[in-house]
Amino acid sequence: MNNLSHIQNYYFIGIGGIGMSALARFFKSQDKYVAGYDKTASVLTKELEAEGILVTFKDDISEIPKQFKDSEKTLVVYTPAVPKENLQLQYFIEEQFILKKRAEVLGLISSDRFTLAVAGTHGKTTTTAILGHLLKETNAPVTAFLGGVSEDIQSNLILKGDEVIVAEADEFDRSFLHLSPNIAAINSMDADHLDIYGVNEHLQASFKAFAALLPKDGILFVKNGLPLEGKTIGIEDDADFSAINIKILDGNYHFDLKTPTEIIEGFTLHLPGRHNVLNAVTALAMALEYGSPAEQLRDALQSFKGIRRRFSYKIKTDQKVLIDDYAHHPAEIKAVFEAVREMYPKMKNLVVFQPHLFSRTRDFVDDFAEKLSQFDEVMLMDIYPAREKPIEGVDSQWLLEKINNPNKQLVKREELSAKIITSKAKIVLMLGAGDIGNEVETVKRALEDEI
């Protein structure tokens, strides 16, 4: 595997991240020694520990196991989200270890394998997971690195062989420019990560640079209407690959797939929302281009269960529905709202939203307010800072004041369950990319006690 062949030890700083943990699992599967540090324990870090990976939560050099202090045999993988003042990171830099960003390592893995990569500001995690599942179920020798935990395998890493790589191509920090895709898709290019890119034009340019990575015989799929050359994907339109004859039965989508040469009938998707139909079309188009048999793809798609924290039903009864979703951008909140309205048109809904990043809240505050105003009731948590320091004047109270809805309030974490229980809403949605996901089980238990 390129210049990683002599590496025996892999130490991850920020191992609990969704992309980092998938890489950690991959190297563990290759019989390498794997350990790492993260700031806080989570469901993912507990899973890694259960799989035999040592995780420490104290930023101290003494916490690094002795064998990982051998600079000749150890690669240190880090994420840009880790602050520069991290003591372990500083130690490895000072001792002149080989350090690589997560994206660089994923790029090295993909460079000598046939790679299918999914890019886009929204939908790439679900599309990647569907694609990995389709290839796995049609017996392709695939390793898939997912940006979310697949409900089918309860992991963010699919291991069915190592000849083919499926990877989520992340535009954050221009990470996806390290990949070597043979087949790629771009399903959205909305403004985001302006803390990195400055202006939207720079973000658009990075997607064009990603598209240019494809070799001459490579294939690019693009959402119909994007300013890129490639095979188009869409829903009930003139795209090269399009979902047609869409029907909703028992909360599931049924559709046929129009390709440039034929119509393949009889697909079923269990995920709600038309945006997920587009994700499924993208994955199906890529799988067909790779060579998956069309007749096997029907059963493969129907068996896909979804992604943890992507419109995940935590409670689904006649009395109450609790949905957990990662939505943290106005376009994603819009997609969730439309899915809820389509599935439950007559039921009152409540959204609990935790904004993610001060800069994103500042850049899209009016758009956030507009999308959140559509719900019947709105509860806002404090902004999750992630890698950022506070920005003066940017807080959840500022966003709340812009929301045009009389049923709105700020909620503290410790009062979340009690406030939700007092609501008359039948549909409760918990949205955000921060640590709101850690509160879902507590809310679920509280609601189940009330049902």
Tab-separated table of C-alpha atoms in Angstrom:
chain	number	residue	atom	x	y	z
A	1	MET	CA	0.000	0.000	0.000
A	2	ASN	CA	2.263	2.719	-1.313
A	3	ASN	CA	4.663	4.089	1.297
A	4	LEU	CA	2.653	2.800	4.267
A	5	SER	CA	3.822	-0.813	3.893
A	6	HIS	CA	6.523	-0.556	6.591
A	7	ILE	CA	4.175	1.048	9.149
A	8	GLN	CA	3.109	-1.267	11.979
A	9	ASN	CA	1.593	1.245	14.398
A	10	TYR	CA	-1.142	3.790	13.705
A	11	TYR	CA	-1.931	6.454	16.287
A	12	PHE	CA	-5.011	8.623	15.714
A	13	ILE	CA	-5.433	12.062	17.292
A	14	GLY	CA	-9.180	12.616	17.160
A	15	ILE	CA	-9.942	8.899	16.796
A	16	GLY	CA	-13.612	9.355	17.713
A	17	GLY	CA	-14.369	11.291	14.523
A	18	ILE	CA	-16.535	9.480	12.007
A	19	GLY	CA	-13.886	9.448	9.268
A	20	MET	CA	-10.997	8.800	11.647
A	21	SER	CA	-12.686	5.831	13.310
A	22	ALA	CA	-13.352	4.176	9.933
A	23	LEU	CA	-9.635	4.415	9.111
A	24	ALA	CA	-8.735	3.055	12.548
A	25	ARG	CA	-11.012	0.082	11.967
A	26	PHE	CA	-9.476	-0.454	8.529
A	27	PHE	CA	-5.906	-0.655	9.840
A	28	LYS	CA	-7.043	-2.879	12.708
A	29	SER	CA	-8.513	-5.238	10.081
A	30	GLN	CA	-5.083	-5.240	8.387
A	31	ASP	CA	-3.557	-6.644	11.621
A	32	LYS	CA	-1.854	-3.357	12.465
A	33	TYR	CA	-1.531	-1.944	15.997
A	34	VAL	CA	-4.027	0.889	16.452
A	35	ALA	CA	-4.594	3.342	19.299
A	36	GLY	CA	-5.642	6.961	19.656
A	37	TYR	CA	-6.774	9.965	21.623
A	38	ASP	CA	-10.053	11.859	21.695
A	39	LYS	CA	-11.353	14.662	23.852
A	40	THR	CA	-14.511	12.872	25.028
A	41	ALA	CA	-15.947	9.380	25.082
A	42	SER	CA	-18.796	8.616	22.683
A	43	VAL	CA	-20.748	5.692	21.276
A	44	LEU	CA	-18.092	5.377	18.562
A	45	THR	CA	-15.113	5.361	20.936
A	46	LYS	CA	-16.818	2.717	23.075
A	47	GLU	CA	-17.311	0.591	19.963
A	48	LEU	CA	-13.642	1.004	19.019
A	49	GLU	CA	-12.559	-0.062	22.500
A	50	ALA	CA	-14.834	-3.113	22.279
A	51	GLU	CA	-13.058	-4.004	19.016
A	52	GLY	CA	-9.666	-3.998	20.760
A	53	ILE	CA	-8.490	-0.462	19.933
A	54	LEU	CA	-6.960	1.462	22.847
A	55	VAL	CA	-8.480	4.941	23.271
A	56	THR	CA	-7.292	7.564	25.763
A	57	PHE	CA	-9.199	10.720	26.707
A	58	LYS	CA	-6.421	12.577	28.544
A	59	ASP	CA	-4.234	14.860	26.437
A	60	ASP	CA	-0.944	13.869	27.967
A	61	ILE	CA	2.230	12.395	26.466
A	62	SER	CA	2.301	9.747	29.210
A	63	GLU	CA	-0.970	8.373	27.833
A	64	ILE	CA	0.682	7.360	24.542
A	65	PRO	CA	1.563	3.633	24.724
A	66	LYS	CA	5.295	2.898	24.512
A	67	GLN	CA	5.206	1.045	21.187
A	68	PHE	CA	3.613	4.074	19.495
A	69	LYS	CA	6.641	6.181	20.480
A	70	ASP	CA	8.785	4.392	17.860
A	71	SER	CA	8.986	6.991	15.079
A	72	GLU	CA	10.305	4.476	12.523
A	73	LYS	CA	7.253	2.198	12.726
A	74	THR	CA	4.479	4.624	13.684
A	75	LEU	CA	2.261	6.825	11.545
A	76	VAL	CA	0.322	9.566	13.323
A	77	VAL	CA	-3.028	10.394	11.722
A	78	TYR	CA	-4.735	13.615	12.764
A	79	THR	CA	-7.768	15.635	11.853
A	80	PRO	CA	-7.817	19.417	11.190
A	81	ALA	CA	-10.438	19.651	13.955
A	82	VAL	CA	-7.703	18.972	16.578
A	83	PRO	CA	-6.324	22.258	17.990
A	84	LYS	CA	-2.647	22.995	17.346
A	85	GLU	CA	-1.970	23.277	21.092
A	86	ASN	CA	-2.867	19.604	21.618
A	87	LEU	CA	0.040	18.195	23.686
A	88	GLN	CA	0.156	14.821	21.951
A	89	LEU	CA	0.152	16.468	18.538
A	90	GLN	CA	2.975	18.792	19.621
A	91	TYR	CA	4.993	15.833	20.921
A	92	PHE	CA	4.760	13.929	17.640
A	93	ILE	CA	5.704	17.049	15.655
A	94	GLU	CA	8.706	17.815	17.876
A	95	GLU	CA	9.908	14.197	17.729
A	96	GLN	CA	9.643	14.310	13.915
A	97	PHE	CA	7.164	11.468	13.500
A	98	ILE	CA	5.453	10.968	10.144
A	99	LEU	CA	2.157	12.890	10.484
A	100	LYS	CA	-0.614	12.810	7.930
A	101	LYS	CA	-4.120	14.202	7.802
A	102	ARG	CA	-6.920	11.663	7.614
A	103	ALA	CA	-7.643	12.725	4.017
A	104	GLU	CA	-4.033	12.101	2.963
A	105	VAL	CA	-4.110	8.569	4.358
A	106	LEU	CA	-7.416	7.816	2.660
A	107	GLY	CA	-5.866	9.195	-0.540
A	108	LEU	CA	-2.906	6.807	-0.231
A	109	ILE	CA	-5.257	3.862	0.249
A	110	SER	CA	-7.320	4.825	-2.809
A	111	SER	CA	-4.364	5.606	-5.071
A	112	ASP	CA	-3.652	2.022	-6.120
A	113	ARG	CA	-7.215	0.671	-6.059
A	114	PHE	CA	-10.279	1.214	-8.244
A	115	THR	CA	-12.117	3.984	-6.385
A	116	LEU	CA	-15.714	5.221	-6.393
A	117	ALA	CA	-16.056	8.564	-4.604
A	118	VAL	CA	-19.163	10.543	-3.661
A	119	ALA	CA	-18.920	14.320	-3.192
A	120	GLY	CA	-21.459	17.058	-2.462
A	121	THR	CA	-22.359	19.457	0.309
A	122	HIS	CA	-25.405	17.311	1.223
A	123	GLY	CA	-26.306	13.680	0.780
A	124	LYS	CA	-22.824	12.240	0.353
A	125	THR	CA	-22.928	10.144	3.533
A	126	THR	CA	-26.216	8.480	2.650
A	127	THR	CA	-25.216	8.037	-0.997
A	128	THR	CA	-21.855	6.512	-0.027
A	129	ALA	CA	-23.540	4.131	2.417
A	130	ILE	CA	-26.115	3.048	-0.170
A	131	LEU	CA	-23.368	2.559	-2.775
A	132	GLY	CA	-21.176	0.548	-0.390
A	133	HIS	CA	-24.200	-1.589	0.520
A	134	LEU	CA	-25.127	-2.149	-3.143
A	135	LEU	CA	-21.600	-3.294	-4.023
A	136	LYS	CA	-21.360	-5.489	-0.926
A	137	GLU	CA	-24.712	-7.135	-1.645
A	138	THR	CA	-23.759	-7.758	-5.291
A	139	ASN	CA	-20.504	-9.422	-4.154
A	140	ALA	CA	-17.985	-6.804	-5.263
A	141	PRO	CA	-14.614	-7.046	-3.410
A	142	VAL	CA	-15.221	-3.696	-1.704
A	143	THR	CA	-13.918	-1.709	1.235
A	144	ALA	CA	-16.171	1.294	1.927
A	145	PHE	CA	-15.267	4.216	4.182
A	146	LEU	CA	-18.530	5.803	5.313
A	147	GLY	CA	-19.170	9.196	6.883
A	148	GLY	CA	-21.879	7.679	9.064
A	149	VAL	CA	-22.713	4.417	10.799
A	150	SER	CA	-24.679	2.071	8.547
A	151	GLU	CA	-27.628	0.498	10.356
A	152	ASP	CA	-27.080	-2.669	8.295
A	153	ILE	CA	-23.666	-3.476	9.762
A	154	GLN	CA	-23.568	-1.063	12.741
A	155	SER	CA	-20.251	0.277	11.482
A	156	ASN	CA	-18.787	3.013	9.285
A	157	LEU	CA	-16.540	0.531	7.479
A	158	ILE	CA	-17.637	-2.144	5.000
A	159	LEU	CA	-15.075	-4.914	4.529
A	160	LYS	CA	-15.852	-7.348	1.718
A	161	GLY	CA	-12.467	-7.315	-0.056
A	162	ASP	CA	-9.854	-4.708	-0.910
A	163	GLU	CA	-9.826	-4.436	-4.691
A	164	VAL	CA	-12.440	-1.656	-4.824
A	165	ILE	CA	-12.700	1.413	-2.582
A	166	VAL	CA	-15.897	3.388	-1.925
A	167	ALA	CA	-15.184	6.677	-0.176
A	168	GLU	CA	-17.048	9.735	0.948
A	169	ALA	CA	-15.262	12.666	-0.701
A	170	ASP	CA	-15.330	15.479	1.863
A	171	GLU	CA	-15.000	19.069	0.632
A	172	PHE	CA	-14.105	20.345	4.129
A	173	ASP	CA	-10.513	21.617	4.117
A	174	ARG	CA	-10.362	20.475	0.446
A	175	SER	CA	-9.826	16.944	1.756
A	176	PHE	CA	-11.312	15.276	-1.328
A	177	LEU	CA	-8.465	16.528	-3.535
A	178	HIS	CA	-6.273	13.748	-2.050
A	179	LEU	CA	-8.429	11.012	-3.631
A	180	SER	CA	-7.851	9.196	-6.931
A	181	PRO	CA	-11.388	8.438	-8.158
A	182	ASN	CA	-12.248	6.318	-11.207
A	183	ILE	CA	-15.985	6.872	-10.847
A	184	ALA	CA	-17.214	9.950	-8.970
A	185	ALA	CA	-20.455	11.773	-8.225
A	186	ILE	CA	-21.245	15.331	-7.184
A	187	ASN	CA	-24.840	15.661	-6.041
A	188	SER	CA	-24.859	19.205	-4.597
A	189	MET	CA	-22.639	22.295	-4.457
A	190	ASP	CA	-24.465	24.622	-2.051
A	191	ALA	CA	-22.471	27.240	-0.147
A	192	ASP	CA	-20.954	25.802	3.057
A	193	HIS	CA	-17.669	25.785	5.003
A	194	LEU	CA	-17.181	29.472	4.290
A	195	ASP	CA	-14.898	29.558	7.352
A	196	ILE	CA	-12.497	27.548	5.166
A	197	TYR	CA	-13.283	28.845	1.684
A	198	GLY	CA	-14.065	32.496	2.379
A	199	VAL	CA	-16.439	32.871	-0.559
A	200	ASN	CA	-18.720	30.458	-2.386
A	201	GLU	CA	-16.740	30.835	-5.642
A	202	HIS	CA	-13.733	29.160	-4.001
A	203	LEU	CA	-15.941	26.258	-2.874
A	204	GLN	CA	-17.282	25.862	-6.438
A	205	ALA	CA	-13.712	25.891	-7.758
A	206	SER	CA	-12.743	23.073	-5.398
A	207	PHE	CA	-15.549	20.877	-6.734
A	208	LYS	CA	-14.315	21.547	-10.268
A	209	ALA	CA	-10.798	20.598	-9.143
A	210	PHE	CA	-12.212	17.376	-7.682
A	211	ALA	CA	-13.943	16.579	-10.990
A	212	ALA	CA	-10.630	17.169	-12.799
A	213	LEU	CA	-9.004	14.364	-10.769
A	214	LEU	CA	-10.797	11.753	-12.877
A	215	PRO	CA	-8.650	10.009	-15.493
A	216	LYS	CA	-9.578	10.158	-19.194
A	217	ASP	CA	-11.554	6.927	-18.919
A	218	GLY	CA	-13.175	8.003	-15.631
A	219	ILE	CA	-16.897	8.687	-15.230
A	220	LEU	CA	-18.409	11.696	-13.441
A	221	PHE	CA	-22.054	11.790	-12.355
A	222	VAL	CA	-23.543	15.193	-11.517
A	223	LYS	CA	-26.923	16.309	-10.262
A	224	ASN	CA	-28.930	17.647	-13.174
A	225	GLY	CA	-28.438	21.417	-13.382
A	226	LEU	CA	-25.004	21.690	-11.773
A	227	PRO	CA	-22.418	23.629	-13.830
A	228	LEU	CA	-20.275	20.557	-14.538
A	229	GLU	CA	-19.850	18.179	-17.461
A	230	GLY	CA	-20.872	14.605	-16.718
A	231	LYS	CA	-23.649	12.037	-16.793
A	232	THR	CA	-26.649	13.609	-15.096
A	233	ILE	CA	-28.768	12.251	-12.248
A	234	GLY	CA	-32.205	13.461	-11.232
A	235	ILE	CA	-35.792	12.780	-10.201
A	236	GLU	CA	-38.627	12.711	-12.755
A	237	ASP	CA	-36.658	14.863	-15.198
A	238	ASP	CA	-34.592	14.564	-18.369
A	239	ALA	CA	-31.425	13.422	-16.556
A	240	ASP	CA	-29.437	10.482	-17.942
A	241	PHE	CA	-30.325	8.506	-14.808
A	242	SER	CA	-33.653	9.469	-13.258
A	243	ALA	CA	-36.239	8.043	-10.835
A	244	ILE	CA	-39.623	7.856	-12.572
A	245	ASN	CA	-43.113	6.576	-11.663
A	246	ILE	CA	-42.505	7.409	-7.980
A	247	LYS	CA	-45.150	6.217	-5.506
A	248	ILE	CA	-45.282	6.221	-1.700
A	249	LEU	CA	-46.754	3.072	-0.164
A	250	ASP	CA	-46.585	2.283	3.570
A	251	GLY	CA	-44.031	5.034	4.090
A	252	ASN	CA	-41.651	3.641	1.444
A	253	TYR	CA	-40.730	4.962	-1.992
A	254	HIS	CA	-41.319	2.755	-5.019
A	255	PHE	CA	-39.832	3.866	-8.336
A	256	ASP	CA	-38.408	2.812	-11.672
A	257	LEU	CA	-34.951	3.853	-12.865
A	258	LYS	CA	-34.572	5.413	-16.301
A	259	THR	CA	-31.057	5.001	-17.716
A	260	PRO	CA	-29.691	6.142	-21.101
A	261	THR	CA	-30.495	2.702	-22.563
A	262	GLU	CA	-33.411	1.198	-20.611
A	263	ILE	CA	-35.952	1.466	-17.816
A	264	ILE	CA	-35.260	-0.820	-14.852
A	265	GLU	CA	-38.464	-1.363	-12.908
A	266	GLY	CA	-39.322	-2.180	-9.334
A	267	PHE	CA	-37.012	-0.395	-6.887
A	268	THR	CA	-38.012	0.130	-3.230
A	269	LEU	CA	-36.346	2.591	-0.840
A	270	HIS	CA	-37.149	2.611	2.875
A	271	LEU	CA	-35.660	6.050	3.570
A	272	PRO	CA	-38.078	9.013	3.732
A	273	GLY	CA	-37.698	12.193	1.667
A	274	ARG	CA	-37.293	12.785	-2.048
A	275	HIS	CA	-33.692	13.888	-1.448
A	276	ASN	CA	-32.988	10.278	-0.498
A	277	VAL	CA	-34.510	9.094	-3.762
A	278	LEU	CA	-31.878	11.246	-5.509
A	279	ASN	CA	-29.190	9.705	-3.289
A	280	ALA	CA	-30.406	6.236	-4.263
A	281	VAL	CA	-30.417	7.128	-7.980
A	282	THR	CA	-26.821	8.366	-7.652
A	283	ALA	CA	-25.697	5.164	-5.940
A	284	LEU	CA	-27.544	2.961	-8.441
A	285	ALA	CA	-26.017	4.824	-11.406
A	286	MET	CA	-22.509	4.422	-9.959
A	287	ALA	CA	-23.064	0.727	-9.196
A	288	LEU	CA	-24.359	0.091	-12.721
A	289	GLU	CA	-21.358	1.912	-14.196
A	290	TYR	CA	-19.048	-0.196	-12.028
A	291	GLY	CA	-20.713	-3.336	-13.381
A	292	SER	CA	-23.169	-4.497	-10.719
A	293	PRO	CA	-25.944	-6.655	-12.263
A	294	ALA	CA	-29.172	-4.631	-12.548
A	295	GLU	CA	-31.373	-7.548	-11.462
A	296	GLN	CA	-29.436	-7.911	-8.172
A	297	LEU	CA	-29.602	-4.193	-7.364
A	298	ARG	CA	-33.355	-4.292	-6.673
A	299	ASP	CA	-32.991	-6.643	-3.703
A	300	ALA	CA	-29.816	-4.859	-2.596
A	301	LEU	CA	-31.540	-1.458	-2.392
A	302	GLN	CA	-34.615	-2.860	-0.696
A	303	SER	CA	-32.466	-4.379	2.074
A	304	PHE	CA	-30.724	-1.066	2.905
A	305	LYS	CA	-31.749	0.006	6.413
A	306	GLY	CA	-30.283	3.490	6.575
A	307	ILE	CA	-27.643	5.490	8.462
A	308	ARG	CA	-27.446	6.261	12.142
A	309	ARG	CA	-28.533	9.896	12.691
A	310	ARG	CA	-29.919	10.277	9.147
A	311	PHE	CA	-33.698	10.459	9.675
A	312	SER	CA	-33.310	7.630	12.200
A	313	TYR	CA	-36.581	6.599	13.821
A	314	LYS	CA	-35.990	6.239	17.574
A	315	ILE	CA	-39.715	5.958	18.374
A	316	LYS	CA	-42.351	5.151	15.760
A	317	THR	CA	-45.805	4.573	17.270
A	318	ASP	CA	-49.293	5.955	16.626
A	319	GLN	CA	-48.899	8.211	19.687
A	320	LYS	CA	-45.384	9.555	19.147
A	321	VAL	CA	-42.591	9.661	16.571
A	322	LEU	CA	-39.016	10.617	17.532
A	323	ILE	CA	-36.555	11.219	14.686
A	324	ASP	CA	-32.809	11.801	15.051
A	325	ASP	CA	-31.000	13.547	12.175
A	326	TYR	CA	-27.577	15.073	11.506
A	327	ALA	CA	-29.003	18.058	9.562
A	328	HIS	CA	-26.840	21.126	10.251
A	329	HIS	CA	-27.214	23.244	7.082
A	330	PRO	CA	-30.368	25.119	5.968
A	331	ALA	CA	-30.720	22.932	2.854
A	332	GLU	CA	-30.629	19.794	5.024
A	333	ILE	CA	-33.201	21.199	7.453
A	334	LYS	CA	-35.421	21.981	4.446
A	335	ALA	CA	-35.067	18.380	3.216
A	336	VAL	CA	-35.998	17.006	6.659
A	337	PHE	CA	-39.026	19.311	6.902
A	338	GLU	CA	-40.261	18.293	3.456
A	339	ALA	CA	-39.833	14.616	4.322
A	340	VAL	CA	-41.826	15.037	7.555
A	341	ARG	CA	-44.556	16.999	5.816
A	342	GLU	CA	-44.807	14.328	3.114
A	343	MET	CA	-44.884	11.389	5.576
A	344	TYR	CA	-46.995	13.005	8.323
A	345	PRO	CA	-49.025	15.814	6.702
A	346	LYS	CA	-51.643	16.107	9.484
A	347	MET	CA	-49.497	15.702	12.595
A	348	LYS	CA	-48.077	18.572	14.633
A	349	ASN	CA	-44.255	18.633	14.661
A	350	LEU	CA	-41.554	19.980	16.973
A	351	VAL	CA	-37.945	20.579	15.922
A	352	VAL	CA	-35.113	20.676	18.464
A	353	PHE	CA	-32.065	22.173	16.758
A	354	GLN	CA	-28.490	22.540	17.974
A	355	PRO	CA	-26.621	24.951	15.645
A	356	HIS	CA	-23.157	23.710	14.659
A	357	LEU	CA	-20.292	26.253	14.498
A	358	PHE	CA	-20.469	29.979	15.216
A	359	SER	CA	-19.251	30.789	11.694
A	360	ARG	CA	-21.923	28.663	9.977
A	361	THR	CA	-24.638	30.202	12.171
A	362	ARG	CA	-23.368	33.695	11.275
A	363	ASP	CA	-23.063	32.952	7.537
A	364	PHE	CA	-26.538	31.411	7.157
A	365	VAL	CA	-28.536	32.889	10.048
A	366	ASP	CA	-31.408	34.230	7.902
A	367	ASP	CA	-31.633	30.992	5.948
A	368	PHE	CA	-31.636	28.955	9.173
A	369	ALA	CA	-34.392	31.170	10.585
A	370	GLU	CA	-36.515	30.818	7.448
A	371	LYS	CA	-36.238	26.999	7.354
A	372	LEU	CA	-36.827	26.534	11.092
A	373	SER	CA	-39.863	28.845	11.023
A	374	GLN	CA	-41.740	26.269	8.932
A	375	PHE	CA	-42.008	23.756	11.785
A	376	ASP	CA	-45.004	23.961	14.149
A	377	GLU	CA	-42.773	24.406	17.194
A	378	VAL	CA	-39.068	25.239	17.579
A	379	MET	CA	-36.621	24.623	20.429
A	380	LEU	CA	-33.026	25.873	20.109
A	381	MET	CA	-30.026	24.599	22.046
A	382	ASP	CA	-26.800	26.581	22.453
A	383	ILE	CA	-24.399	26.606	19.493
A	384	TYR	CA	-22.011	23.633	19.399
A	385	PRO	CA	-18.568	25.223	18.920
A	386	ALA	CA	-16.593	22.180	17.648
A	387	ARG	CA	-13.246	23.616	16.544
A	388	GLU	CA	-14.222	27.306	16.927
A	389	LYS	CA	-13.958	30.088	19.481
A	390	PRO	CA	-17.115	32.183	20.119
A	391	ILE	CA	-17.919	35.091	17.779
A	392	GLU	CA	-19.306	38.194	19.467
A	393	GLY	CA	-23.041	38.624	18.896
A	394	VAL	CA	-23.446	35.161	17.347
A	395	ASP	CA	-25.503	32.931	19.630
A	396	SER	CA	-28.744	30.961	19.676
A	397	GLN	CA	-30.702	33.901	21.115
A	398	TRP	CA	-29.796	35.933	17.992
A	399	LEU	CA	-31.022	33.113	15.756
A	400	LEU	CA	-34.168	32.647	17.869
A	401	GLU	CA	-35.124	36.314	17.452
A	402	LYS	CA	-35.024	35.907	13.673
A	403	ILE	CA	-37.321	32.860	13.647
A	404	ASN	CA	-40.829	33.865	12.577
A	405	ASN	CA	-42.811	31.472	14.751
A	406	PRO	CA	-44.642	32.228	18.026
A	407	ASN	CA	-43.936	28.694	19.338
A	408	LYS	CA	-40.189	29.077	19.871
A	409	GLN	CA	-37.858	28.943	22.865
A	410	LEU	CA	-34.275	28.358	23.977
A	411	VAL	CA	-33.724	25.161	25.951
A	412	LYS	CA	-30.911	24.106	28.236
A	413	ARG	CA	-29.552	20.585	27.865
A	414	GLU	CA	-30.680	19.505	31.341
A	415	GLU	CA	-34.299	20.559	30.715
A	416	LEU	CA	-34.580	19.109	27.215
A	417	SER	CA	-36.661	16.010	28.045
A	418	ALA	CA	-39.052	17.892	30.326
A	419	LYS	CA	-39.666	20.626	27.724
A	420	ILE	CA	-40.281	18.096	24.933
A	421	ILE	CA	-42.745	16.149	27.100
A	422	THR	CA	-44.822	19.317	27.678
A	423	SER	CA	-45.185	19.822	23.914
A	424	LYS	CA	-48.371	18.705	22.172
A	425	ALA	CA	-46.399	17.707	19.060
A	426	LYS	CA	-46.728	14.097	17.870
A	427	ILE	CA	-43.575	14.308	15.720
A	428	VAL	CA	-40.340	15.283	17.504
A	429	LEU	CA	-37.179	15.912	15.464
A	430	MET	CA	-33.728	16.325	17.022
A	431	LEU	CA	-31.374	17.933	14.506
A	432	GLY	CA	-27.706	18.929	14.519
A	433	ALA	CA	-24.137	17.793	13.911
A	434	GLY	CA	-22.884	18.505	17.438
A	435	ASP	CA	-23.444	16.424	20.571
A	436	ILE	CA	-27.254	16.620	20.444
A	437	GLY	CA	-27.075	13.004	19.289
A	438	ASN	CA	-25.852	12.080	22.787
A	439	GLU	CA	-29.150	13.382	24.234
A	440	VAL	CA	-31.439	11.343	21.983
A	441	GLU	CA	-31.494	8.189	24.124
A	442	THR	CA	-32.336	10.236	27.238
A	443	VAL	CA	-35.221	11.945	25.419
A	444	LYS	CA	-36.350	8.596	24.009
A	445	ARG	CA	-36.562	7.020	27.470
A	446	ALA	CA	-38.450	10.031	28.845
A	447	LEU	CA	-40.978	9.963	26.004
A	448	GLU	CA	-41.461	6.184	26.270
A	449	ASP	CA	-42.278	6.605	29.968
A	450	GLU	CA	-45.012	9.083	28.976
A	451	ILE	CA	-46.555	7.005	26.161
